[in-house]
Short mmCIF file of C-alpha atoms and ligand atoms in Angstrom, two decimals:
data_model
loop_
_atom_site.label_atom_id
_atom_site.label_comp_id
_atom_site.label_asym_id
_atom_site.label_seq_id
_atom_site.Cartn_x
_atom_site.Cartn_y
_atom_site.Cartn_z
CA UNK Q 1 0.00 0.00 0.00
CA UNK Q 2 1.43 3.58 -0.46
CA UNK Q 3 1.86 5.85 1.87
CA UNK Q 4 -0.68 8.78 0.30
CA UNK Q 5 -3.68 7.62 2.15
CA UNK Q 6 -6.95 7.79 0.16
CA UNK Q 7 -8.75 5.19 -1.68
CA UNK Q 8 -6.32 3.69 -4.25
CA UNK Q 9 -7.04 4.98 -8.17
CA UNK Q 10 -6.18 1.03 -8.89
CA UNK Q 11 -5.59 -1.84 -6.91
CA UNK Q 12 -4.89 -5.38 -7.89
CA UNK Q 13 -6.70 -7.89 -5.63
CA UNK Q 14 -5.19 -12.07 -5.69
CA UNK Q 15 -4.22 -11.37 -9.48
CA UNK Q 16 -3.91 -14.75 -11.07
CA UNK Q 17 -3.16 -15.20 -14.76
CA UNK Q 18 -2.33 -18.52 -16.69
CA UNK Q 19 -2.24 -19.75 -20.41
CA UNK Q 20 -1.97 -22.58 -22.45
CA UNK Q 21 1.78 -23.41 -22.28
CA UNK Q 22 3.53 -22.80 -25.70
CA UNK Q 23 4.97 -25.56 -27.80
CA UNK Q 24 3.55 -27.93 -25.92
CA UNK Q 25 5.28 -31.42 -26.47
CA UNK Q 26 4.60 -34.66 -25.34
CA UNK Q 27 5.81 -35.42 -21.86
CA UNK Q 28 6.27 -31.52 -21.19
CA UNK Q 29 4.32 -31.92 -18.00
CA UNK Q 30 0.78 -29.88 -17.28
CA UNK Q 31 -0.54 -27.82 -19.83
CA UNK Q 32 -0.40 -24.20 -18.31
CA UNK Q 33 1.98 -21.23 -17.66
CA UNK Q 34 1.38 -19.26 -14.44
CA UNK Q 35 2.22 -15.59 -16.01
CA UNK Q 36 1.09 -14.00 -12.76
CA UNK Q 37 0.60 -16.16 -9.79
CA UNK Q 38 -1.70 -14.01 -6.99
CA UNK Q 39 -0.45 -10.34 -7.35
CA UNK Q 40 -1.78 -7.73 -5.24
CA UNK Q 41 -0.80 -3.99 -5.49
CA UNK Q 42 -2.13 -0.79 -5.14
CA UNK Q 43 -1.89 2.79 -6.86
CA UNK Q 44 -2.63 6.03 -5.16
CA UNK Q 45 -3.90 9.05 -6.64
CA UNK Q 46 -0.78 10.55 -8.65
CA UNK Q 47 1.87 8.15 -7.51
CA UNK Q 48 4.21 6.29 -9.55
CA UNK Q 49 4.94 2.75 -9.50
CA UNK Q 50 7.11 0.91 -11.27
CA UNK Q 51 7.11 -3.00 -11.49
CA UNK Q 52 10.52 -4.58 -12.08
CA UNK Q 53 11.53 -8.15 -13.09
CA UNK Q 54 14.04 -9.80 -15.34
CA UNK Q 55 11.76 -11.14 -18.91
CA UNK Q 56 8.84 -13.88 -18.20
CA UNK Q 57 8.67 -12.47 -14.93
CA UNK Q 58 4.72 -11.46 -15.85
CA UNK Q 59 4.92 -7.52 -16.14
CA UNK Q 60 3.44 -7.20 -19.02
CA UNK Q 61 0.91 -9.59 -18.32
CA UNK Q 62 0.35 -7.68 -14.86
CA UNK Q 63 0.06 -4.12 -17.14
CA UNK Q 64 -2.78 -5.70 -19.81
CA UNK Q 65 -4.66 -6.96 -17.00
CA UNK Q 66 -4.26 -3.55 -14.77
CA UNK Q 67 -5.42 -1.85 -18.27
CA UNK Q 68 -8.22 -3.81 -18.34
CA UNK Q 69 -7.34 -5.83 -22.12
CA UNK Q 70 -7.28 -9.02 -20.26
CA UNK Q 71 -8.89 -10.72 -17.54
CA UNK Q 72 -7.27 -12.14 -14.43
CA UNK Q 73 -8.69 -15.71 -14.07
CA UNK Q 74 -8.47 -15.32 -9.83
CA UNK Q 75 -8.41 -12.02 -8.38
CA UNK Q 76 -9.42 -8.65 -8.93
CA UNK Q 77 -8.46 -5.70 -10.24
CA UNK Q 78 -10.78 -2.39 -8.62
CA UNK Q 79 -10.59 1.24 -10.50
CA UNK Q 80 -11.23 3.73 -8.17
CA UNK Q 81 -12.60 1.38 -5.69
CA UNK Q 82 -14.90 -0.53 -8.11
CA UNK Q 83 -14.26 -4.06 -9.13
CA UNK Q 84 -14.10 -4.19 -12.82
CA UNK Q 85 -15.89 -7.52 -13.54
CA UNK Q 86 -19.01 -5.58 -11.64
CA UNK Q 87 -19.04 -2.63 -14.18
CA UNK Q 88 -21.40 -2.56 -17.15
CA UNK Q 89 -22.01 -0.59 -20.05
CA UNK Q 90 -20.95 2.71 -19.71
CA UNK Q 91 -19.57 2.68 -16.12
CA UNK Q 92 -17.24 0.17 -17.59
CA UNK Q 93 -16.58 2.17 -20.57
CA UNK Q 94 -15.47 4.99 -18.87
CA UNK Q 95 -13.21 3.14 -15.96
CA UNK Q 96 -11.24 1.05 -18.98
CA UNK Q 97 -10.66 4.98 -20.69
CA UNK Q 98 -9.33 6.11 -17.47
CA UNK Q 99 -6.25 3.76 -17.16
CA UNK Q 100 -4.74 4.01 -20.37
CA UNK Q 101 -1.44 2.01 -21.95
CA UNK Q 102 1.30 2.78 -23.42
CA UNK Q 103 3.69 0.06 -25.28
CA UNK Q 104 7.54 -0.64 -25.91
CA UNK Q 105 6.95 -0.71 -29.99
CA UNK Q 106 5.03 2.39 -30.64
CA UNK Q 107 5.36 1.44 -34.57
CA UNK Q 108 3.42 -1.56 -33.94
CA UNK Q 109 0.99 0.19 -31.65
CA UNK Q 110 0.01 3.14 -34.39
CA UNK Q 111 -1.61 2.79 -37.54
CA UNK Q 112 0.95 3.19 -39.98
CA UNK Q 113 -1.64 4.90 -42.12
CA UNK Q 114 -2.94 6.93 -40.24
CA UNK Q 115 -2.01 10.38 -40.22
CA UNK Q 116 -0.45 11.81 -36.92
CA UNK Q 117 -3.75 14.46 -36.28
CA UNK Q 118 -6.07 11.47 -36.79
CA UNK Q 119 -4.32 8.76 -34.50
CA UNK Q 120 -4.51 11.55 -31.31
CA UNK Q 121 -8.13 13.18 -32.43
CA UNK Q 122 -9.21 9.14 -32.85
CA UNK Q 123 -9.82 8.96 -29.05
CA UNK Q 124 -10.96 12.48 -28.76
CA UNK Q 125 -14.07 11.20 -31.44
CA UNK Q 126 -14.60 7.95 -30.44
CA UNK Q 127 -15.59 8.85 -26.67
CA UNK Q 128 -17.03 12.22 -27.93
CA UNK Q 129 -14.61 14.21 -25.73
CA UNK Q 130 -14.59 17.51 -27.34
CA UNK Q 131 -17.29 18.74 -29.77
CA UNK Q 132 -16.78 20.42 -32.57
CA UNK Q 133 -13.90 20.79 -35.36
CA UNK Q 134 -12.15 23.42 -34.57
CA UNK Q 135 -12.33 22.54 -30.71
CA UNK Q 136 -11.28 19.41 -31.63
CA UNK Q 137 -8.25 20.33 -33.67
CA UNK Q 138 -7.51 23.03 -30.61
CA UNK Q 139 -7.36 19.83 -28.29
CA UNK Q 140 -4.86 18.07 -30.60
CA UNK Q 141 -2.72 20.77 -30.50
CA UNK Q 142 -2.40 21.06 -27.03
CA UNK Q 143 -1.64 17.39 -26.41
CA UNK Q 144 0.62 17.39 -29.32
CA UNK Q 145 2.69 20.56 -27.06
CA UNK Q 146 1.89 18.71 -23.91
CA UNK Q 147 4.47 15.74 -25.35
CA UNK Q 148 7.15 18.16 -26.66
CA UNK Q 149 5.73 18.32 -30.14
CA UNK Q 150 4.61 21.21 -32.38
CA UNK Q 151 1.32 20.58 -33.96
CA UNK Q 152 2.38 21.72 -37.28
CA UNK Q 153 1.09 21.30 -40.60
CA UNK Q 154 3.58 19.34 -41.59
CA UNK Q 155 3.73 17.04 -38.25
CA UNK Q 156 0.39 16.67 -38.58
CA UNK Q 157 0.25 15.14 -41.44
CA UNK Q 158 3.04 12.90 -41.40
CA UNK Q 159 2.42 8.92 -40.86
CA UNK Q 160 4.38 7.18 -37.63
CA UNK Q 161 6.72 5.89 -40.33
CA UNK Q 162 8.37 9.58 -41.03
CA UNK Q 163 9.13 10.03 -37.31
CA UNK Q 164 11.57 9.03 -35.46
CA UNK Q 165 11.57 6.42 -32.45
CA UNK Q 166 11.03 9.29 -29.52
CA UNK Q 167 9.00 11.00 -31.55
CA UNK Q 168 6.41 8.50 -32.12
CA UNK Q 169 6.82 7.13 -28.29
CA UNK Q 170 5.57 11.01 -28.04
CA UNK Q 171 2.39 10.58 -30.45
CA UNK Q 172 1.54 6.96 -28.77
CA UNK Q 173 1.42 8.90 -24.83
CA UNK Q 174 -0.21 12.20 -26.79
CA UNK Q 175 -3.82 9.65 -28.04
CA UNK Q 176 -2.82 8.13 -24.43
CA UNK Q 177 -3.89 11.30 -23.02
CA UNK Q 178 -6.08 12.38 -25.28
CA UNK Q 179 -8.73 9.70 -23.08
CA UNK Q 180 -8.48 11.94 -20.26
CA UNK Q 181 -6.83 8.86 -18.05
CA UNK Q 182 -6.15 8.86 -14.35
CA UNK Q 183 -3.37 6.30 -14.87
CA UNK Q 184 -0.95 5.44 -17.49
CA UNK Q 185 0.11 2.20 -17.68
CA UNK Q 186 3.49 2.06 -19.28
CA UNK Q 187 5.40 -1.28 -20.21
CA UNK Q 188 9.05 -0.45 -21.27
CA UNK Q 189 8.44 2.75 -22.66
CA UNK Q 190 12.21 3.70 -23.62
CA UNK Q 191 13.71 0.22 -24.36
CA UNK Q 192 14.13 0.59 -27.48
CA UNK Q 193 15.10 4.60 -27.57
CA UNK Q 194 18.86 5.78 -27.31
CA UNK Q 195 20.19 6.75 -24.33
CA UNK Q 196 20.01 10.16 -24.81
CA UNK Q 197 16.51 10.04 -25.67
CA UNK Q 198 15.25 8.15 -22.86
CA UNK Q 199 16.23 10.33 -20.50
CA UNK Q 200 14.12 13.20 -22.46
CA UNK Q 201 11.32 10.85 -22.30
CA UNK Q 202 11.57 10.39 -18.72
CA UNK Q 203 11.69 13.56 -17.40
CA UNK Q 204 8.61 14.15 -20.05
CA UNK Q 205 6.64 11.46 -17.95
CA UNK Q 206 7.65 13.23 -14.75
CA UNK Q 207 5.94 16.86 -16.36
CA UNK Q 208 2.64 14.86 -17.47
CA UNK Q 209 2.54 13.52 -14.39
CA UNK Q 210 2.52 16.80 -12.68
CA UNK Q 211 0.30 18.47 -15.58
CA UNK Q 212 -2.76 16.24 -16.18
CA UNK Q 213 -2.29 14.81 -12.48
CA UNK Q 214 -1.54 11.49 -13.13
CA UNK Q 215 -0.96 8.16 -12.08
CA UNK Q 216 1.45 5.88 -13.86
CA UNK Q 217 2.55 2.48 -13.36
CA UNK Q 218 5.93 2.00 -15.04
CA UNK Q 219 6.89 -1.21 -16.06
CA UNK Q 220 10.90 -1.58 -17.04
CA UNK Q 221 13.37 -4.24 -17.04
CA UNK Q 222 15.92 -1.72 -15.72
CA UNK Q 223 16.04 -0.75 -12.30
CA UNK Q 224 17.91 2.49 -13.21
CA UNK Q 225 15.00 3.80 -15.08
CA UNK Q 226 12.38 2.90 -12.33
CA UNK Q 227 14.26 4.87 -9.79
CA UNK Q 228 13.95 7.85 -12.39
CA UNK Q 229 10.44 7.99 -12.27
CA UNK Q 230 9.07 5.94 -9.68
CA UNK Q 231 8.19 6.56 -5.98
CA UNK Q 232 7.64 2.83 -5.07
CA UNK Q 233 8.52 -0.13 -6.64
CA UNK Q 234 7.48 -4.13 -6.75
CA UNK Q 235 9.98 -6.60 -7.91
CA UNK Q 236 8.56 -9.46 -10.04
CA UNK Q 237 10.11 -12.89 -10.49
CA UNK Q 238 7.95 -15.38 -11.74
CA UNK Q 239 4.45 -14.41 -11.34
CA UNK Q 240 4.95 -12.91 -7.65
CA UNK Q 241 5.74 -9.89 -6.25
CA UNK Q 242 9.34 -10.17 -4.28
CA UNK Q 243 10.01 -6.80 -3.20
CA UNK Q 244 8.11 -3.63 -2.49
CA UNK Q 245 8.90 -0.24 -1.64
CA UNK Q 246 10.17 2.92 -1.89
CA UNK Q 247 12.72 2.99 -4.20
CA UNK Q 248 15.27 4.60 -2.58
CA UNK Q 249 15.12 1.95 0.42
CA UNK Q 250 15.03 -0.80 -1.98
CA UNK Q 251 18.00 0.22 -3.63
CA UNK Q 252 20.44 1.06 -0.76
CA UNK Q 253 19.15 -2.33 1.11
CA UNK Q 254 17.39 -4.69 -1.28
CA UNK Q 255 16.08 -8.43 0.46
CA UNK Q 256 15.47 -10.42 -2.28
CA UNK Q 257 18.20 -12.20 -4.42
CA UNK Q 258 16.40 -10.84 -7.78
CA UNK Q 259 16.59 -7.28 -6.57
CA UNK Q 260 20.01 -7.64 -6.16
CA UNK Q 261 20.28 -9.17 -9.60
CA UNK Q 262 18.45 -6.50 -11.36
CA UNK Q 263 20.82 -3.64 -9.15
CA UNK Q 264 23.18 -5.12 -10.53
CA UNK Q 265 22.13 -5.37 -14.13
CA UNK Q 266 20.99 -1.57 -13.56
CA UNK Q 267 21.67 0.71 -16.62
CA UNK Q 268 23.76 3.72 -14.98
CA UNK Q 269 22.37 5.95 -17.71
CA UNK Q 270 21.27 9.41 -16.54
N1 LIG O 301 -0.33 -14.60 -24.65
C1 LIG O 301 0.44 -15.51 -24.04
N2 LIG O 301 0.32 -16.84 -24.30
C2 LIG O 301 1.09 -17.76 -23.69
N3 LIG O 301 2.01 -17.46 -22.77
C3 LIG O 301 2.20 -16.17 -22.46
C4 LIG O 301 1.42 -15.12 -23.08
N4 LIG O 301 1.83 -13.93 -22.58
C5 LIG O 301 2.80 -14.21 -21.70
N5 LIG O 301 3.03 -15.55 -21.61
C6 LIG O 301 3.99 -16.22 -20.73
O1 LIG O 301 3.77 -15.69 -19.43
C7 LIG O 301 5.01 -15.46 -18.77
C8 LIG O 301 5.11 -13.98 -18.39
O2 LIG O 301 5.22 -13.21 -19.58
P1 LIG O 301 5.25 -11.62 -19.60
O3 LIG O 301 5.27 -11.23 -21.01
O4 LIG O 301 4.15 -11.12 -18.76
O5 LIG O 301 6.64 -11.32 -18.89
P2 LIG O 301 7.48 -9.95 -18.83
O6 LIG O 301 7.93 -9.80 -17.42
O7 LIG O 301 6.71 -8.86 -19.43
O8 LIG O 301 8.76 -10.29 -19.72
P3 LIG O 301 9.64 -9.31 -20.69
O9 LIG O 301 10.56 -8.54 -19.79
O10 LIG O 301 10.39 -10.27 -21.57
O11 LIG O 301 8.70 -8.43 -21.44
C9 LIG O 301 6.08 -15.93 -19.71
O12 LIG O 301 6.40 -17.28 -19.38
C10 LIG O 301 5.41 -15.86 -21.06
O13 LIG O 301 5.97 -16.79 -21.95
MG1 LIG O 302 7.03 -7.56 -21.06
#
């Protein structure tokens, strides 16, 4: 639990995820992986968690299921304080818009051919946000500025293809926000950026954050880039949660064996 006090924004209750195991092969034992094996976290209003693990540790499968794509086969996952398998309709509509994610490949995640305006007014349209053309096209603007980008003629009409890496991380948290979330979910957002360009992107997550009052859960491979961002952290190794805490404390005196591994592995970037 943090420390903020309040009703968590989202909470994980017993989390428990499995799948048909891949490749199965005659003799390869019972047929099911255990991605995440009874997780249970919670997110206060504006903080920033990140979830650590080496790969196959179940992070990702942790953020789909906090983002509400997937459904945990045991447990619970509550927005605001209401269990999403009880929502309905628009109630459940409007808590899946409110925890939005963000993913490593942002050239898979946008339509190639779509135009940079359309991809961040989509959202804007779809859940009738903002009425109107030119309100619309205001609203763009400002989200486009809000990630470091100027909503110019000729960025607006450019496909994800003409931009570069950061750039298009930049469009894929601009239609991120242009839901109106509460929390950003954000698995590996600057793995596969330069250095250099992480950092940028980091410190832009810290200024949303502040901006739009945020939460974000920040799900990274590297230690070094959690204690960037991140207030609190939970380690993941197989399924479970570890470690938790604040990330300072975890660093200078980690318990489990894996947080020492991943300390170790740390990037020292930035
Ligand atoms: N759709 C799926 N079908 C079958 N198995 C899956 C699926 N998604 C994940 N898994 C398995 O669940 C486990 C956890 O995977 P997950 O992708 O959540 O880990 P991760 O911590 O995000 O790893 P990485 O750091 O490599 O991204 C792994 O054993 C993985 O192979
Ligand atoms: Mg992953």
């Amino acid at each position: 639990m943090g420390e903020r006090g309040g009703m968590p924004v989202l909470e994980a209750r017993g989390v428990v995820r499995r799948y048909p195991r891949r490749g199965l092969t005659i003799g390869d034992g019972p047929g099911s992986v255990v991605a995440v094996n009874g997780v249970s976290l919670a997110l206060a209003d504006g903080e920033v968690l990140g979830i650590i693990g080496r790969s196959g540790a179940g992070k990702s499968t942790l953020g789909r299921i906090l983002a509400g794509l997937e459904r945990p086969d045991e447990g619970e996952v509550l927005f605001a304080g209401e269990r999403l398998s009880a929502l309905r309709g628009e109630a459940y509509r409007r808590a899946r818009r409110r925890v939005q994610i963000v993913f490593q490949d942002p050239a898979a995640a946008l339509n190639p051919r779509h135009s940079i305006e359309r991809i961040v007014a989509e959202p804007i349209v779809v859940n009738g946000l903002v009425r109107g053309r030119e309100a619309r096209g205001e609203r763009v603007a400002e989200l486009l500025a809000a990630v470091g980008l100027q909503a110019t003629t000729g960025l607006l009409g450019r496909r994800p293809g003409e931009l570069s890496g950061g750039e298009r991380q930049r469009v894929a948290i601009a239609r991120a926000l242009a839901c109106e979330p509460r929390v950003l979910v954000l698995d590996e957002p600057v793995s596969l950026l330069d250095v250099s360009v992480q950092g940028r992107l980091l410190n832009l997550l810290l200024d949303l954050r502040a901006c739009f009052s945020l939460a974000m859960v920040l799900i990274t491979h590297d230690l070094a880039v959690a204690a960037r961002v991140a207030e609190r952290i939970v380690v993941m190794h197989a399924g479970r949660t570890v470690e938790e805490g604040r990330v300072a404390e975890v660093m200078r005196a980690p318990r489990s064996p894996y947080t020492l591994e991943l300390l170790e592995a740390a990037s020292l970037a930035g």
